[in-house]
JSON list of C-alpha atoms in Angstrom, two decimals:
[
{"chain": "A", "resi": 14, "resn": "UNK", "atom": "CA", "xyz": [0.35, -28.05, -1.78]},
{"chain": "A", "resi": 15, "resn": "UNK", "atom": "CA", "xyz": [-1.66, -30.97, -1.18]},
{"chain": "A", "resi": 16, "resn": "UNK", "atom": "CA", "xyz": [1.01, -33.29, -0.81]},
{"chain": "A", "resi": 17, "resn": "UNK", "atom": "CA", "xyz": [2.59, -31.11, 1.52]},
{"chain": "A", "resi": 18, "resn": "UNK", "atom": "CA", "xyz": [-0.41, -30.99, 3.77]},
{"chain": "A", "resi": 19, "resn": "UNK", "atom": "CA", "xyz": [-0.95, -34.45, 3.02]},
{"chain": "A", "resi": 20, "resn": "UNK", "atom": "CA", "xyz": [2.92, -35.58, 4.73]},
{"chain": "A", "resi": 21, "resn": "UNK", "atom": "CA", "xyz": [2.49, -32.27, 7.64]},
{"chain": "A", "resi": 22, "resn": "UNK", "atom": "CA", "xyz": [-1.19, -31.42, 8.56]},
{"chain": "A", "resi": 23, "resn": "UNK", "atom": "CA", "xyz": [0.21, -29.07, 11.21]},
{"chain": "A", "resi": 24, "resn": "UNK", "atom": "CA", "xyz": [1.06, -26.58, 8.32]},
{"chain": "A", "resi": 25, "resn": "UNK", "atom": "CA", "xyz": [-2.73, -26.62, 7.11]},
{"chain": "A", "resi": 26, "resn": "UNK", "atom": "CA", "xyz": [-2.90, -22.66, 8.51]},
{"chain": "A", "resi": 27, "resn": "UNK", "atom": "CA", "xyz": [0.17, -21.69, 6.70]},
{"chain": "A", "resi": 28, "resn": "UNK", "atom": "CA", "xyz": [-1.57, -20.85, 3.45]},
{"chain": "A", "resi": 29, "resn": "UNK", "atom": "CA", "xyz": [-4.66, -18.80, 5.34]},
{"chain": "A", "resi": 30, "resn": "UNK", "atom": "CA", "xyz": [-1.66, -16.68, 7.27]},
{"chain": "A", "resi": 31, "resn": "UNK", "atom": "CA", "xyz": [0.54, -16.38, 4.06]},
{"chain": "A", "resi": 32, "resn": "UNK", "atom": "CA", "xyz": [-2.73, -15.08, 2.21]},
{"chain": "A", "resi": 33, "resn": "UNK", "atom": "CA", "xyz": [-4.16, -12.80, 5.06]},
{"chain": "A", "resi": 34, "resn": "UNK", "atom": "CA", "xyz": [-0.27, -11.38, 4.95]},
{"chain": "A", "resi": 35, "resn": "UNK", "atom": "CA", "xyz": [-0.05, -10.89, 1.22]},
{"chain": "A", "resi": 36, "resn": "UNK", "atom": "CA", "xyz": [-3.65, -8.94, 2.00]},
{"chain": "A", "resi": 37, "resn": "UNK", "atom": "CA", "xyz": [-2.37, -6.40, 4.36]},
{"chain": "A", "resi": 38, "resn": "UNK", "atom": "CA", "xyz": [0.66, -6.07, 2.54]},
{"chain": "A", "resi": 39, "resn": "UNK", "atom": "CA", "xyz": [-1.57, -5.30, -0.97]},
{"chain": "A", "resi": 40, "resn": "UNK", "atom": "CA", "xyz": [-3.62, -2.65, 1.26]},
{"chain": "A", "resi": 41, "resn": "UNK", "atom": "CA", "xyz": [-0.99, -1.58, 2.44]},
{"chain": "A", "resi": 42, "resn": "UNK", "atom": "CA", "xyz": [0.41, -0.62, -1.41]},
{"chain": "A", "resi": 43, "resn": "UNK", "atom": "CA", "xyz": [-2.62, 1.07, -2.01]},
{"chain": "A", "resi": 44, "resn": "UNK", "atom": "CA", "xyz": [-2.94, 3.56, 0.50]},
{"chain": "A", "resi": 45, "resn": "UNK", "atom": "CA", "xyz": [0.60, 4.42, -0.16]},
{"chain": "A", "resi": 46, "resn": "UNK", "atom": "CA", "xyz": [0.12, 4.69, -3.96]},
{"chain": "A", "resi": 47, "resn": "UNK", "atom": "CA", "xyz": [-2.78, 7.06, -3.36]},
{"chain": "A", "resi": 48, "resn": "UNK", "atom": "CA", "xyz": [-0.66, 9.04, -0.62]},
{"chain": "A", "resi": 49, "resn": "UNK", "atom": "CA", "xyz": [1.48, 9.31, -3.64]},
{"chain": "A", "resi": 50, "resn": "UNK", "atom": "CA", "xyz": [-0.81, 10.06, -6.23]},
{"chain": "A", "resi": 51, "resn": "UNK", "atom": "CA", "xyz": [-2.27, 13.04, -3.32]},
{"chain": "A", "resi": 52, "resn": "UNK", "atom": "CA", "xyz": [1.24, 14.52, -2.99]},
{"chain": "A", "resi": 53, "resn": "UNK", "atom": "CA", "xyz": [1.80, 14.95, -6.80]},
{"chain": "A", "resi": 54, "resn": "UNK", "atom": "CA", "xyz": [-1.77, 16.32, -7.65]},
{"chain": "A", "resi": 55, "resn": "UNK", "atom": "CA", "xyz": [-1.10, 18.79, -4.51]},
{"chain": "A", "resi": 56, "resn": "UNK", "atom": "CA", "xyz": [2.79, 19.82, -6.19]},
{"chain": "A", "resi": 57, "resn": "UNK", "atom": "CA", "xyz": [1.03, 20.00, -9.66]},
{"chain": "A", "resi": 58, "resn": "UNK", "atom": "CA", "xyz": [-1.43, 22.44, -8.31]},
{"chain": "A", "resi": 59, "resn": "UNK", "atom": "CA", "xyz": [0.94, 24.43, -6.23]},
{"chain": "A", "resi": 60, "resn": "UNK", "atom": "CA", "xyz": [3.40, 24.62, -9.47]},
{"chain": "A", "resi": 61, "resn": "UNK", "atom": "CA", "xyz": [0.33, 24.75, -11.73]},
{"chain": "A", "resi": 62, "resn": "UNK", "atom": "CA", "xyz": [-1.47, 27.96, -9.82]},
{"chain": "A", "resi": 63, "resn": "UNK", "atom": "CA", "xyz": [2.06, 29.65, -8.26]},
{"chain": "A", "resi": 64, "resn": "UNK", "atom": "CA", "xyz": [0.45, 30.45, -5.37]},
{"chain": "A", "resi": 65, "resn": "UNK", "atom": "CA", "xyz": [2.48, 30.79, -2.13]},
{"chain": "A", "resi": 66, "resn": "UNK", "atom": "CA", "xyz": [-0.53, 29.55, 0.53]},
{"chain": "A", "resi": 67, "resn": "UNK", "atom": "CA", "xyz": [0.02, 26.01, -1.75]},
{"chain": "A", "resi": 68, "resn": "UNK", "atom": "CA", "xyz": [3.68, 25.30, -1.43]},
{"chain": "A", "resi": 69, "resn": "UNK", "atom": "CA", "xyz": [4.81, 23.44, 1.15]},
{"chain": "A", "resi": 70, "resn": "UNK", "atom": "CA", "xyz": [5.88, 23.55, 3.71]},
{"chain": "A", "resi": 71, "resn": "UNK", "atom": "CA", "xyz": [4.32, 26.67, 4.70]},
{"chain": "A", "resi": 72, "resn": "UNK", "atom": "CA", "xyz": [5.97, 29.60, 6.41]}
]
């Protein structure tokens, strides 16, 4: 990477921006894990307890 940056200074931000992206991305893989994780615990209960207030969707 140095010798990149060392031939184009312009692309010195490249690596801050590339890591900032992977960043969001990597949040953005957690929150939907635990979305996932929240739906399955909530299907396990409703299967778990058979009780109609729990399975979705309501009606």
């Amino acid at each position: 990477m140095a010798q990149i940056l060392a031939l184009r200074p312009e692309m010195a931000p490249l690596p801050e921006a590339v890591e900032l992206a992977a960043s969001v991305l990597f949040a953005a893989l957690e929150q939907t894990l635990a979305l996932a994780q929240a739906a399955r615990l909530f299907a396990t209960a409703a299967a778990d307890n058979d009780n109609p207030a729990l399975h979705w969707p309501h009606r």
